[in-house]
C-alpha positions in Angstrom: 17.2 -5.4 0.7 15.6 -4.0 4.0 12.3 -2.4 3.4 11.0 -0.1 6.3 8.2 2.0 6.4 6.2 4.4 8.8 2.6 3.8 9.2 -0.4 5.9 9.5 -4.2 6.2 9.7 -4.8 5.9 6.4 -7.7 8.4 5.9 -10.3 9.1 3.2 -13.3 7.7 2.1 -12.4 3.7 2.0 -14.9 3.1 -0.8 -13.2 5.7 -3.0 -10.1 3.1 -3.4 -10.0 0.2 -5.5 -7.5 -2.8 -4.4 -5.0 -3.5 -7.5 -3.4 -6.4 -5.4 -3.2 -8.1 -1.9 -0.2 -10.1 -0.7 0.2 -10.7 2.9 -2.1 -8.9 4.0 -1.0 -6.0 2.4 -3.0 -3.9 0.0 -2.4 -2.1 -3.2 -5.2 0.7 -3.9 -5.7 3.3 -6.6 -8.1 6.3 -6.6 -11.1 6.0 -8.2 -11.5 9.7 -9.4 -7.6 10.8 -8.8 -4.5 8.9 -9.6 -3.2 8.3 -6.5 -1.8 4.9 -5.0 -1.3 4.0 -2.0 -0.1 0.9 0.2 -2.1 -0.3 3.1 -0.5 -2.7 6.0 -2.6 -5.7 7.2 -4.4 -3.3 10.1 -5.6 -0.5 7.3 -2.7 1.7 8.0 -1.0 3.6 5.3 2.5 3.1 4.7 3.3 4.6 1.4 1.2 6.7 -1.1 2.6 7.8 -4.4 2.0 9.1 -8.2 3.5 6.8 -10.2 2.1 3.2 -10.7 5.3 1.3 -11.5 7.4 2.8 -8.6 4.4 2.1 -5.7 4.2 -1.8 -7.0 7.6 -2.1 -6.7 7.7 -0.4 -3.2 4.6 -2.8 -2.7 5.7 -5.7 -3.9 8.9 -5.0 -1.6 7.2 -4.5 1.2 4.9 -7.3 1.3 7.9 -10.0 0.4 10.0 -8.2 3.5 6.9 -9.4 6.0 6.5 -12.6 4.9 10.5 -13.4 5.3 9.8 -11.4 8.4 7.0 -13.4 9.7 
């Protein structure tokens, strides 16, 4: 499966977000106060943010394996 994503600033306080996971450089965060996720490329852009937990590791998890095979 091809994974692409658009990036951008990812924006926010950074010490609001708590890392779930890092794989290749990529980052899985959660809100501290809201439940938000969101996926962060290996230069602290933003390349997905979502609700549901479940559906942004998958997209995460999809993501990150796509750069490594990539790279």
């Amino acid at each position: 499966m091809d994974v692409s994503y658009s990036r951008s600033r990812a924006h926010g306080d950074p010490t609001l977000w708590s890392t779930l996971e890092v794989r290749n450089g990529f980052k899985l965060q959660q809100h501290d106060y809201i439940d938000y996720y969101r996926i962060l490329d290996p230069e602290e852009y933003r390349v997905d943010i979502g609700l549901d937990e479940q559906s942004m590791l998958n997209s995460f998890l999809e993501i990150a394996e796509q750069h490594d095979r990539l790279h």
